[in-house]
Amino acid sequence: DVKVTQSSRYLVKRTGEKVFLECVQDMDHENMFWYRQDPGLGLRLIYFSYDVKMKEKGDIPEGYSVSREKKERFSLILESASTNQTSMYLCASSLAAFSYNEQFFGPGTRLTVL
Amino acid sequence: AQTVTQSQPEMSVQEAETVTLSCTYDTSESDYYLFWYKQPPSRQMILVIRQEAYKQQNATENRFSVNFQKAAKSFSLKISDSQLGDAAMYFCAYTGDDKIIFGKGTRLHILP
């Protein structure tokens, strides 16, 4: 059974803290994605990676960075968390990016920044 | 720029009835892919159905089918014989030209 896991389901952080969200997939997929999901806005792509150590900006990269040191792991980093980054964060992976291949999603991390 | 519009934020349907969720998109590309994803409450998002733009035949997966009208840039999802387990948030998504765009979602309620 294919799996994408995320390190936390719920996270509460304070403004200014550095936050790490971890995502691991066991499908040997080349491509991994980070989205944020907000009510009324749907999913918006933050960053994606098509290979180890490679990253590309999505539609809303400001305030975020990513790291992909191993194929199976893709981390989202909030260098200095702000209240407007309170959101649901979804990780996904796929065999090929922007193609017919479906994306497999993790359960999400609901981040609250106080 | 590509856009995806889901005009129905919420819908309700009686169990065992048929419901259609609408999705329109805008693109200047000729080759692209369209998806419907389902996000049940507190559960992971999963693929429901997908369509390649160059295929004229509408995709079907059991009780789920699409009405793909390329000229009108419309990609609606029909759910037949609705079941309680179909209650979820449904997202329409477009991918092509190194982009993926999701609609804002439609929350579907199933009435017993």
Short mmCIF file of C-alpha atoms in Angstrom, two decimals:
data_model
loop_
_atom_site.label_atom_id
_atom_site.label_comp_id
_atom_site.label_asym_id
_atom_site.label_seq_id
_atom_site.Cartn_x
_atom_site.Cartn_y
_atom_site.Cartn_z
CA ASP A 1 0.00 0.00 0.00
CA VAL A 2 1.52 3.28 -1.10
CA LYS A 3 2.16 5.80 1.59
CA VAL A 4 2.98 9.43 2.09
CA THR A 5 3.46 10.33 5.72
CA GLN A 6 3.87 13.68 7.41
CA SER A 7 5.66 14.15 10.70
CA SER A 8 2.83 15.84 12.59
CA ARG A 9 -0.95 16.08 12.22
CA TYR A 10 -1.16 19.17 14.42
CA LEU A 11 1.50 21.73 15.26
CA VAL A 12 1.35 24.93 17.30
CA LYS A 13 4.23 27.40 17.03
CA ARG A 14 4.94 30.96 18.07
CA THR A 15 5.58 33.87 15.75
CA GLY A 16 9.23 34.03 14.76
CA GLU A 17 9.98 30.37 15.40
CA LYS A 18 11.67 28.23 12.78
CA VAL A 19 9.35 25.42 11.76
CA PHE A 20 10.15 22.17 9.98
CA LEU A 21 7.48 20.07 8.31
CA GLU A 22 8.66 16.65 7.20
CA CYS A 23 7.25 14.42 4.50
CA VAL A 24 8.29 10.88 3.61
CA GLN A 25 7.11 8.69 0.73
CA ASP A 26 7.81 5.02 0.20
CA MET A 27 6.97 4.78 -3.51
CA ASP A 28 10.40 5.72 -4.90
CA HIS A 29 8.81 8.73 -6.61
CA GLU A 30 11.04 11.33 -8.21
CA ASN A 31 8.63 14.19 -7.64
CA MET A 32 7.43 15.67 -4.39
CA PHE A 33 5.25 18.69 -3.67
CA TRP A 34 4.24 20.97 -0.83
CA TYR A 35 0.85 22.69 -0.84
CA ARG A 36 -1.06 24.82 1.57
CA GLN A 37 -4.80 24.43 1.81
CA ASP A 38 -6.98 27.29 3.02
CA PRO A 39 -10.78 27.46 3.12
CA GLY A 40 -12.13 29.13 0.01
CA LEU A 41 -8.74 29.09 -1.68
CA GLY A 42 -8.24 25.41 -2.46
CA LEU A 43 -4.72 24.04 -2.72
CA ARG A 44 -1.84 26.26 -3.71
CA LEU A 45 1.58 24.95 -4.65
CA ILE A 46 4.43 26.25 -2.50
CA TYR A 47 7.43 24.30 -3.81
CA PHE A 48 8.13 21.10 -5.66
CA SER A 49 11.15 18.92 -6.24
CA TYR A 50 11.81 16.67 -9.22
CA ASP A 51 15.00 15.11 -7.89
CA VAL A 52 17.26 14.98 -4.87
CA LYS A 53 18.70 18.43 -4.08
CA MET A 54 16.52 19.98 -6.81
CA LYS A 55 13.71 22.38 -6.06
CA GLU A 56 11.42 24.69 -7.95
CA LYS A 57 9.21 27.50 -6.71
CA GLY A 58 5.49 27.06 -6.99
CA ASP A 59 2.87 29.78 -6.89
CA ILE A 60 3.37 31.00 -3.31
CA PRO A 61 7.00 30.37 -2.22
CA GLU A 62 7.43 33.56 -0.19
CA GLY A 63 8.25 32.86 3.43
CA TYR A 64 9.08 29.21 2.78
CA SER A 65 12.07 27.13 1.81
CA VAL A 66 12.51 23.40 1.18
CA SER A 67 15.12 20.71 1.46
CA ARG A 68 15.44 17.39 -0.31
CA GLU A 69 18.55 15.54 0.76
CA LYS A 70 17.14 12.05 0.17
CA LYS A 71 14.75 10.85 -2.49
CA GLU A 72 12.09 9.77 -0.04
CA ARG A 73 12.10 12.89 2.15
CA PHE A 74 10.99 16.43 1.40
CA SER A 75 11.01 19.08 4.09
CA LEU A 76 9.21 22.40 4.20
CA ILE A 77 10.84 25.10 6.31
CA LEU A 78 9.30 28.26 7.68
CA GLU A 79 12.34 30.34 8.57
CA SER A 80 10.40 32.73 10.79
CA ALA A 81 6.80 31.68 11.24
CA SER A 82 4.11 34.33 10.97
CA THR A 83 0.41 34.22 11.82
CA ASN A 84 -0.54 34.35 8.14
CA GLN A 85 1.17 30.99 7.71
CA THR A 86 -1.46 29.33 9.87
CA SER A 87 -2.86 26.75 7.48
CA MET A 88 -3.16 23.09 6.51
CA TYR A 89 -0.03 21.88 4.74
CA LEU A 90 -0.24 18.92 2.38
CA CYS A 91 2.65 16.96 0.97
CA ALA A 92 2.31 14.87 -2.19
CA SER A 93 4.43 12.72 -4.45
CA SER A 94 4.09 11.44 -7.99
CA LEU A 95 5.94 9.33 -10.51
CA ALA A 96 6.08 12.18 -13.00
CA ALA A 97 5.27 15.82 -12.43
CA PHE A 98 2.58 17.70 -14.32
CA SER A 99 1.45 14.64 -16.21
CA TYR A 100 -1.25 11.99 -16.27
CA ASN A 101 0.30 10.46 -13.16
CA GLU A 102 -1.76 11.00 -10.06
CA GLN A 103 -0.43 12.67 -6.97
CA PHE A 104 -0.45 10.74 -3.70
CA PHE A 105 -1.12 12.92 -0.71
CA GLY A 106 -0.12 12.77 2.91
CA PRO A 107 -2.64 13.28 5.74
CA GLY A 108 -1.71 16.93 6.18
CA THR A 109 -0.25 19.02 8.99
CA ARG A 110 -2.49 21.64 10.53
CA LEU A 111 -0.14 24.40 11.63
CA THR A 112 -1.23 27.16 13.98
CA VAL A 113 1.10 30.12 14.48
CA LEU A 114 0.30 32.18 17.57
CA ALA B 1 -2.62 32.12 -17.00
CA GLN B 2 -4.40 28.88 -16.33
CA THR B 3 -7.35 28.97 -13.96
CA VAL B 4 -9.75 26.41 -12.52
CA THR B 5 -13.20 27.42 -11.31
CA GLN B 6 -15.58 25.39 -9.20
CA SER B 7 -18.70 27.49 -8.95
CA GLN B 8 -20.49 25.41 -6.29
CA PRO B 9 -18.87 25.79 -2.84
CA GLU B 10 -21.36 23.32 -1.33
CA MET B 11 -23.88 20.81 -2.62
CA SER B 12 -26.22 18.28 -1.11
CA VAL B 13 -27.69 15.14 -2.60
CA GLN B 14 -30.01 12.46 -1.34
CA GLU B 15 -28.46 9.04 -0.84
CA ALA B 16 -28.83 6.87 -3.99
CA GLU B 17 -29.44 9.91 -6.20
CA THR B 18 -27.16 11.37 -8.86
CA VAL B 19 -25.22 14.61 -8.47
CA THR B 20 -23.04 16.61 -10.84
CA LEU B 21 -20.17 18.83 -9.68
CA SER B 22 -19.08 21.49 -12.12
CA CYS B 23 -15.59 22.59 -13.07
CA THR B 24 -14.46 25.00 -15.73
CA TYR B 25 -10.92 25.89 -16.61
CA ASP B 26 -9.03 28.24 -18.82
CA THR B 27 -5.87 27.45 -20.74
CA SER B 28 -4.25 28.15 -24.05
CA GLU B 29 -2.56 24.75 -24.08
CA SER B 30 -3.81 21.94 -26.29
CA ASP B 31 -2.23 19.12 -24.31
CA TYR B 32 -3.09 18.85 -20.62
CA TYR B 33 -4.68 16.65 -17.99
CA LEU B 34 -7.65 17.07 -15.70
CA PHE B 35 -8.34 15.40 -12.39
CA TRP B 36 -10.96 15.13 -9.70
CA TYR B 37 -9.63 14.51 -6.20
CA LYS B 38 -11.69 13.65 -3.13
CA GLN B 39 -10.80 14.70 0.42
CA PRO B 40 -13.01 12.93 3.00
CA PRO B 41 -13.27 14.57 6.43
CA SER B 42 -9.98 14.13 8.32
CA ARG B 43 -8.66 11.72 5.70
CA GLN B 44 -6.12 11.86 2.93
CA MET B 45 -6.93 13.25 -0.48
CA ILE B 46 -7.28 10.58 -3.13
CA LEU B 47 -7.73 10.53 -6.88
CA VAL B 48 -11.26 9.93 -8.11
CA ILE B 49 -10.89 10.14 -11.86
CA ARG B 50 -8.67 11.69 -14.53
CA GLN B 51 -8.89 12.68 -18.18
CA GLU B 52 -6.35 13.32 -20.89
CA ALA B 53 -7.33 16.33 -22.97
CA TYR B 54 -6.56 14.68 -26.29
CA LYS B 55 -8.96 11.81 -25.55
CA GLN B 56 -12.50 12.60 -26.57
CA GLN B 57 -14.05 9.70 -24.70
CA ASN B 58 -15.21 10.62 -21.22
CA ALA B 59 -13.46 8.80 -18.38
CA THR B 60 -15.48 6.49 -16.13
CA GLU B 61 -14.60 4.82 -12.85
CA ASN B 62 -17.47 2.74 -11.47
CA ARG B 63 -20.08 5.22 -10.17
CA PHE B 64 -17.96 8.21 -11.15
CA SER B 65 -17.89 9.67 -14.64
CA VAL B 66 -16.93 12.94 -16.23
CA ASN B 67 -18.45 15.10 -18.90
CA PHE B 68 -15.43 16.56 -20.65
CA GLN B 69 -16.18 19.29 -23.16
CA LYS B 70 -12.86 20.55 -24.46
CA ALA B 71 -14.19 23.41 -26.57
CA ALA B 72 -16.22 24.73 -23.65
CA LYS B 73 -13.34 24.02 -21.22
CA SER B 74 -15.67 22.19 -18.92
CA PHE B 75 -14.94 19.09 -16.84
CA SER B 76 -17.86 18.10 -14.63
CA LEU B 77 -18.00 15.09 -12.31
CA LYS B 78 -21.10 12.93 -12.09
CA ILE B 79 -21.60 10.67 -9.11
CA SER B 80 -24.31 8.06 -9.57
CA ASP B 81 -26.06 6.18 -6.77
CA SER B 82 -24.59 8.50 -4.15
CA GLN B 83 -23.42 6.81 -0.96
CA LEU B 84 -22.74 8.17 2.51
CA GLY B 85 -19.04 7.53 1.93
CA ASP B 86 -19.06 10.00 -0.95
CA ALA B 87 -19.38 12.89 1.50
CA ALA B 88 -16.19 14.87 1.05
CA MET B 89 -14.52 17.92 -0.38
CA TYR B 90 -13.98 17.50 -4.12
CA PHE B 91 -11.25 19.34 -5.96
CA CYS B 92 -10.92 19.74 -9.68
CA ALA B 93 -7.33 20.07 -10.89
CA TYR B 94 -5.62 20.99 -14.14
CA THR B 95 -2.05 20.10 -14.97
CA GLY B 96 0.04 20.96 -17.99
CA ASP B 97 2.87 23.22 -19.09
CA ASP B 98 4.73 22.55 -15.84
CA LYS B 99 1.86 23.78 -13.72
CA ILE B 100 -0.80 22.30 -11.51
CA ILE B 101 -3.83 24.35 -10.57
CA PHE B 102 -6.55 23.27 -8.15
CA GLY B 103 -10.03 24.69 -7.89
CA LYS B 104 -11.35 25.98 -4.59
CA GLY B 105 -13.33 22.85 -3.96
CA THR B 106 -16.94 21.73 -3.60
CA ARG B 107 -18.11 20.29 -0.32
CA LEU B 108 -20.58 17.49 -1.00
CA HIS B 109 -23.10 16.45 1.65
CA ILE B 110 -24.99 13.17 1.35
CA LEU B 111 -28.43 13.20 2.93
CA PRO B 112 -29.61 9.84 4.33
#
